[in-house]
Amino acid sequence: MSIQMHPENGGDLAVVEVRGKLTKADYATFIPAFEQLIQTKGKQRVLLDMSGFQGWAWGAAWEDLKFGVRHFSDIEQLAIVGENRWQHCLAAFCKPFTKAQVRYFDSKEGTKARAWLAKEQQAA
């Protein structure tokens, strides 16, 4: 599976690792798990690690868009960690499609991304 989700901090932080090329089948597994986390823990802070992400297979981009629309206000913070310029642009592109605070971090800044998510959590 190209998407792996690991809840941390008692379910208050969803660490989502995306590797390779996403398929529609990846979303069939990921979305129910994410929705269960929201039902039990509420709005999420998400660390999206796209360091090994290579794009979407046919149909997967549509699933990604539907996920974003459906969970427009379920994510309060989104730290995107990546290694390519287009991933940085993706972070800017997704801002209008979510109520979350969105920030991009280079793949070497994973610790900084976690600190940003923790700092914002403490401020709330």
CSV table of C-alpha atoms in Angstrom, one decimal:
chain,number,residue,atom,x,y,z
A,1,MET,CA,0.0,0.0,0.0
A,2,SER,CA,1.3,3.4,-0.9
A,3,ILE,CA,-0.4,5.3,2.0
A,4,GLN,CA,0.4,4.4,5.6
A,5,MET,CA,-1.2,6.2,8.5
A,6,HIS,CA,0.2,6.1,12.1
A,7,PRO,CA,-1.8,7.9,14.8
A,8,GLU,CA,0.5,9.4,17.4
A,9,ASN,CA,0.1,11.3,20.7
A,10,GLY,CA,-3.0,9.3,21.6
A,11,GLY,CA,-4.6,9.9,18.2
A,12,ASP,CA,-4.1,13.7,18.2
A,13,LEU,CA,-1.6,13.6,15.4
A,14,ALA,CA,-2.0,11.6,12.2
A,15,VAL,CA,1.3,10.8,10.5
A,16,VAL,CA,0.6,9.9,6.9
A,17,GLU,CA,3.4,8.5,4.8
A,18,VAL,CA,2.9,8.5,1.0
A,19,ARG,CA,5.3,6.4,-1.1
A,20,GLY,CA,5.4,5.6,-4.8
A,21,LYS,CA,2.4,6.2,-7.1
A,22,LEU,CA,-1.0,6.3,-5.4
A,23,THR,CA,-3.8,4.2,-6.7
A,24,LYS,CA,-7.6,4.2,-6.2
A,25,ALA,CA,-7.3,1.1,-4.0
A,26,ASP,CA,-4.9,2.9,-1.6
A,27,TYR,CA,-7.7,5.4,-0.9
A,28,ALA,CA,-10.2,2.5,-0.3
A,29,THR,CA,-8.1,1.5,2.7
A,30,PHE,CA,-6.8,4.9,3.9
A,31,ILE,CA,-10.1,6.9,3.9
A,32,PRO,CA,-12.1,4.6,6.3
A,33,ALA,CA,-9.1,4.5,8.7
A,34,PHE,CA,-8.8,8.3,8.6
A,35,GLU,CA,-12.6,8.7,9.1
A,36,GLN,CA,-12.5,6.4,12.1
A,37,LEU,CA,-9.8,8.5,13.6
A,38,ILE,CA,-11.9,11.6,13.1
A,39,GLN,CA,-14.9,10.0,14.6
A,40,THR,CA,-13.1,9.0,17.7
A,41,LYS,CA,-10.7,11.9,18.2
A,42,GLY,CA,-12.2,14.8,16.3
A,43,LYS,CA,-10.2,17.3,14.1
A,44,GLN,CA,-6.7,16.2,13.3
A,45,ARG,CA,-3.3,17.7,13.0
A,46,VAL,CA,-1.6,15.8,10.1
A,47,LEU,CA,2.0,15.3,9.2
A,48,LEU,CA,1.9,14.3,5.5
A,49,ASP,CA,5.3,12.9,4.6
A,50,MET,CA,5.5,12.9,0.8
A,51,SER,CA,9.3,12.2,0.6
A,52,GLY,CA,8.9,9.2,-1.6
A,53,PHE,CA,5.7,10.3,-3.5
A,54,GLN,CA,5.7,9.8,-7.2
A,55,GLY,CA,2.2,11.0,-8.2
A,56,TRP,CA,-1.2,9.5,-8.8
A,57,ALA,CA,-2.3,6.6,-11.0
A,58,TRP,CA,-5.4,7.1,-13.1
A,59,GLY,CA,-8.5,7.5,-10.8
A,60,ALA,CA,-6.4,8.1,-7.7
A,61,ALA,CA,-6.3,11.9,-8.2
A,62,TRP,CA,-10.1,12.0,-8.3
A,63,GLU,CA,-10.2,10.0,-5.0
A,64,ASP,CA,-7.8,12.6,-3.5
A,65,LEU,CA,-10.0,15.5,-4.6
A,66,LYS,CA,-13.1,13.8,-3.1
A,67,PHE,CA,-11.2,13.2,0.1
A,68,GLY,CA,-10.2,16.9,0.3
A,69,VAL,CA,-13.7,18.1,-0.3
A,70,ARG,CA,-15.3,15.7,2.2
A,71,HIS,CA,-12.8,16.5,4.9
A,72,PHE,CA,-12.5,20.3,4.3
A,73,SER,CA,-12.8,21.2,7.9
A,74,ASP,CA,-11.7,18.0,9.6
A,75,ILE,CA,-8.0,18.9,9.5
A,76,GLU,CA,-6.9,21.8,11.6
A,77,GLN,CA,-3.2,21.7,10.7
A,78,LEU,CA,-1.3,20.1,7.8
A,79,ALA,CA,2.5,19.9,7.7
A,80,ILE,CA,3.6,18.7,4.3
A,81,VAL,CA,7.1,17.2,4.2
A,82,GLY,CA,8.5,16.7,0.8
A,83,GLU,CA,11.6,16.7,-1.4
A,84,ASN,CA,10.5,18.2,-4.7
A,85,ARG,CA,9.6,21.7,-5.8
A,86,TRP,CA,6.2,20.5,-7.1
A,87,GLN,CA,5.3,19.2,-3.6
A,88,HIS,CA,6.0,22.7,-2.2
A,89,CYS,CA,3.6,24.1,-4.9
A,90,LEU,CA,1.1,21.4,-4.0
A,91,ALA,CA,1.0,22.8,-0.4
A,92,ALA,CA,0.2,26.2,-1.7
A,93,PHE,CA,-2.4,24.8,-4.1
A,94,CYS,CA,-4.3,22.9,-1.4
A,95,LYS,CA,-4.8,25.9,0.9
A,96,PRO,CA,-8.1,27.0,-0.7
A,97,PHE,CA,-9.5,23.5,-0.3
A,98,THR,CA,-9.1,23.2,3.4
A,99,LYS,CA,-9.7,25.2,6.6
A,100,ALA,CA,-6.4,23.9,7.9
A,101,GLN,CA,-3.2,25.9,8.5
A,102,VAL,CA,-0.9,24.4,5.8
A,103,ARG,CA,2.8,24.6,5.8
A,104,TYR,CA,5.5,23.0,3.7
A,105,PHE,CA,8.8,21.6,5.1
A,106,ASP,CA,11.7,20.1,3.2
A,107,SER,CA,12.4,16.4,3.8
A,108,LYS,CA,15.3,17.3,6.1
A,109,GLU,CA,12.9,19.3,8.3
A,110,GLY,CA,10.7,16.5,9.7
A,111,THR,CA,11.6,17.5,13.3
A,112,LYS,CA,10.8,21.1,12.6
A,113,ALA,CA,7.4,20.0,11.1
A,114,ARG,CA,6.6,18.1,14.2
A,115,ALA,CA,7.6,21.0,16.4
A,116,TRP,CA,5.3,23.3,14.4
A,117,LEU,CA,2.4,20.9,14.9
A,118,ALA,CA,3.1,20.6,18.6
A,119,LYS,CA,3.5,24.3,19.1
A,120,GLU,CA,0.2,25.1,17.4
A,121,GLN,CA,-1.4,22.4,19.5
A,122,GLN,CA,-0.2,24.0,22.8
A,123,ALA,CA,-1.3,27.4,21.7
A,124,ALA,CA,-4.9,26.2,21.1
